[in-house]
mmCIF file of C-alpha atoms in Angstrom:
data_model
loop_
_atom_site.group_PDB
_atom_site.id
_atom_site.type_symbol
_atom_site.label_atom_id
_atom_site.label_comp_id
_atom_site.label_asym_id
_atom_site.label_seq_id
_atom_site.Cartn_x
_atom_site.Cartn_y
_atom_site.Cartn_z
ATOM 1 C CA MET A 1 131.091 144.381 58.414
ATOM 2 C CA SER A 2 133.476 142.293 56.343
ATOM 3 C CA ALA A 3 137.215 142.393 56.816
ATOM 4 C CA THR A 4 137.701 143.764 53.306
ATOM 5 C CA LYS A 5 135.489 146.798 53.875
ATOM 6 C CA THR A 6 137.332 150.056 54.422
ATOM 7 C CA THR A 7 136.447 152.266 57.345
ATOM 8 C CA THR A 8 133.624 154.632 56.541
ATOM 9 C CA SER A 9 134.710 158.259 56.750
ATOM 10 C CA VAL A 10 132.197 160.782 58.032
ATOM 11 C CA LEU A 11 132.344 164.551 57.650
ATOM 12 C CA VAL A 12 130.607 166.251 60.590
ATOM 13 C CA VAL A 13 129.376 169.759 59.744
ATOM 14 C CA ASP A 14 128.058 171.901 62.600
ATOM 15 C CA ASP A 15 128.852 175.390 63.863
ATOM 16 C CA GLU A 16 128.419 174.411 67.530
ATOM 17 C CA PRO A 17 131.763 173.146 68.904
ATOM 18 C CA GLN A 18 130.093 170.920 71.558
ATOM 19 C CA VAL A 19 127.907 169.191 68.961
ATOM 20 C CA LEU A 20 130.880 168.754 66.634
ATOM 21 C CA TRP A 21 132.995 167.239 69.397
ATOM 22 C CA MET A 22 130.239 164.935 70.670
ATOM 23 C CA LEU A 23 129.436 163.618 67.199
ATOM 24 C CA GLN A 24 133.095 163.054 66.311
ATOM 25 C CA PHE A 25 133.808 161.384 69.649
ATOM 26 C CA SER A 26 130.799 159.058 69.348
ATOM 27 C CA LEU A 27 131.480 158.166 65.713
ATOM 28 C CA GLU A 28 135.168 157.485 66.347
ATOM 29 C CA ALA A 29 134.178 155.231 69.264
ATOM 30 C CA GLU A 30 132.091 153.283 66.692
ATOM 31 C CA GLY A 31 135.144 152.913 64.443
ATOM 32 C CA TYR A 32 134.459 155.678 61.929
ATOM 33 C CA ARG A 33 137.136 158.051 60.653
ATOM 34 C CA THR A 34 135.844 161.627 61.027
ATOM 35 C CA TYR A 35 136.505 165.057 59.602
ATOM 36 C CA ALA A 36 134.981 168.314 60.818
ATOM 37 C CA ALA A 37 133.743 171.555 59.301
ATOM 38 C CA ARG A 38 132.113 174.516 61.078
ATOM 39 C CA ASN A 39 130.255 175.941 58.081
ATOM 40 C CA GLY A 40 129.143 175.058 54.590
ATOM 41 C CA GLU A 41 132.162 176.544 52.856
ATOM 42 C CA GLU A 42 134.515 174.384 54.951
ATOM 43 C CA ALA A 43 132.254 171.402 54.285
ATOM 44 C CA LEU A 44 132.606 171.729 50.497
ATOM 45 C CA GLU A 45 136.400 172.061 50.867
ATOM 46 C CA GLU A 46 136.539 168.922 53.040
ATOM 47 C CA ILE A 47 134.400 166.953 50.563
ATOM 48 C CA ALA A 48 136.791 167.896 47.747
ATOM 49 C CA GLU A 49 139.919 167.103 49.786
ATOM 50 C CA GLN A 50 138.926 164.119 51.914
ATOM 51 C CA ARG A 51 136.167 162.480 49.838
ATOM 52 C CA PRO A 52 134.178 161.283 52.885
ATOM 53 C CA SER A 53 131.631 158.555 52.228
ATOM 54 C CA MET A 54 129.082 160.196 54.516
ATOM 55 C CA MET A 55 128.267 163.647 55.899
ATOM 56 C CA LEU A 56 126.238 164.782 58.911
ATOM 57 C CA LEU A 57 125.037 168.240 57.945
ATOM 58 C CA ASP A 58 123.554 170.991 60.093
ATOM 59 C CA ILE A 59 121.302 173.493 58.307
ATOM 60 C CA MET A 60 121.624 176.722 60.308
ATOM 61 C CA MET A 61 125.275 177.815 60.096
ATOM 62 C CA PRO A 62 127.199 181.009 59.391
ATOM 63 C CA VAL A 63 129.064 181.696 56.104
ATOM 64 C CA MET A 64 127.110 179.078 54.120
ATOM 65 C CA ASP A 65 124.075 177.166 55.372
ATOM 66 C CA GLY A 66 123.285 173.501 54.864
ATOM 67 C CA TRP A 67 120.704 174.197 52.143
ATOM 68 C CA THR A 68 123.389 175.836 50.023
ATOM 69 C CA VAL A 69 125.778 172.932 50.639
ATOM 70 C CA LEU A 70 123.153 170.444 49.437
ATOM 71 C CA ASP A 71 122.418 172.587 46.396
ATOM 72 C CA ARG A 72 126.109 172.958 45.479
ATOM 73 C CA MET A 73 126.730 169.227 45.919
ATOM 74 C CA ARG A 74 124.310 168.549 43.059
ATOM 75 C CA GLN A 75 127.089 169.781 40.743
ATOM 76 C CA PHE A 76 129.458 167.037 41.928
ATOM 77 C CA PRO A 77 129.615 163.766 39.988
ATOM 78 C CA ALA A 78 127.396 161.208 41.764
ATOM 79 C CA ASP A 79 130.373 159.051 42.815
ATOM 80 C CA GLU A 80 132.030 162.038 44.529
ATOM 81 C CA ARG A 81 129.000 162.936 46.648
ATOM 82 C CA PRO A 82 128.871 161.624 50.206
ATOM 83 C CA LYS A 83 125.612 160.254 51.539
ATOM 84 C CA VAL A 84 124.017 163.009 53.621
ATOM 85 C CA VAL A 85 122.214 162.868 56.937
ATOM 86 C CA VAL A 86 120.782 166.279 57.782
ATOM 87 C CA VAL A 87 120.957 166.812 61.560
ATOM 88 C CA SER A 88 119.034 169.963 62.393
ATOM 89 C CA ALA A 89 116.767 171.701 64.864
ATOM 90 C CA ARG A 90 114.828 172.882 61.789
ATOM 91 C CA SER A 91 112.675 169.803 61.546
ATOM 92 C CA SER A 92 109.294 170.846 60.196
ATOM 93 C CA ARG A 93 107.703 168.741 57.458
ATOM 94 C CA ARG A 94 108.676 171.458 55.036
ATOM 95 C CA ASP A 95 112.346 171.379 56.122
ATOM 96 C CA ARG A 96 112.428 167.583 55.869
ATOM 97 C CA ALA A 97 110.870 167.703 52.392
ATOM 98 C CA LYS A 98 113.321 170.383 51.260
ATOM 99 C CA ALA A 99 116.276 168.301 52.516
ATOM 100 C CA MET A 100 115.091 165.283 50.537
ATOM 101 C CA GLU A 101 114.429 167.381 47.421
ATOM 102 C CA LEU A 102 117.995 168.700 47.623
ATOM 103 C CA GLY A 103 119.402 165.171 47.820
ATOM 104 C CA ALA A 104 119.717 164.312 51.524
ATOM 105 C CA ASP A 105 119.528 160.584 52.284
ATOM 106 C CA ALA A 106 118.108 160.930 55.805
ATOM 107 C CA PHE A 107 116.978 163.541 58.331
ATOM 108 C CA VAL A 108 117.484 163.514 62.105
ATOM 109 C CA ALA A 109 115.951 166.235 64.274
ATOM 110 C CA LYS A 110 117.919 167.876 67.096
ATOM 111 C CA PRO A 111 117.918 166.992 69.908
ATOM 112 C CA PHE A 112 118.638 163.453 68.778
ATOM 113 C CA SER A 113 119.516 160.079 70.213
ATOM 114 C CA MET A 114 123.073 159.012 69.346
ATOM 115 C CA ASP A 115 121.860 155.404 69.060
ATOM 116 C CA GLU A 116 119.225 156.456 66.524
ATOM 117 C CA LEU A 117 121.797 158.428 64.519
ATOM 118 C CA ILE A 118 124.306 155.550 64.513
ATOM 119 C CA GLY A 119 121.502 153.229 63.365
ATOM 120 C CA ILE A 120 120.712 155.533 60.444
ATOM 121 C CA ILE A 121 124.402 155.747 59.486
ATOM 122 C CA HIS A 122 124.701 151.940 59.589
ATOM 123 C CA GLY A 123 121.613 151.712 57.375
ATOM 124 C CA LEU A 124 123.147 154.022 54.752
ATOM 125 C CA GLU A 125 126.475 152.214 54.572
ATOM 126 C CA GLY A 126 127.269 149.879 51.737
#
């Protein structure tokens, strides 16, 4: 990471408070700036307001699910869309394929290893 690079901001979207907290805590310990949303509607608001460079997105959430978020993000200009890592217990081949079709950059199945997730985030940066 060069000195001129700005801190990557990550929007964490999950309806489970413990998962949200753990992801934010771990990412902040790695030097990332984080934002949080508990459903898809909040996620779209945060993307518009905060312009995060990356998003960790759960699929099964109340109000608006992750599939809908991915679909709605297709309407955003490409430079306003964060890179997306879907983090979900729904991890069948079909779910993974659907995530990629809708524009996700990576998929991590729950339960996950924090080291694996951080590695994927590092790989998507830049």
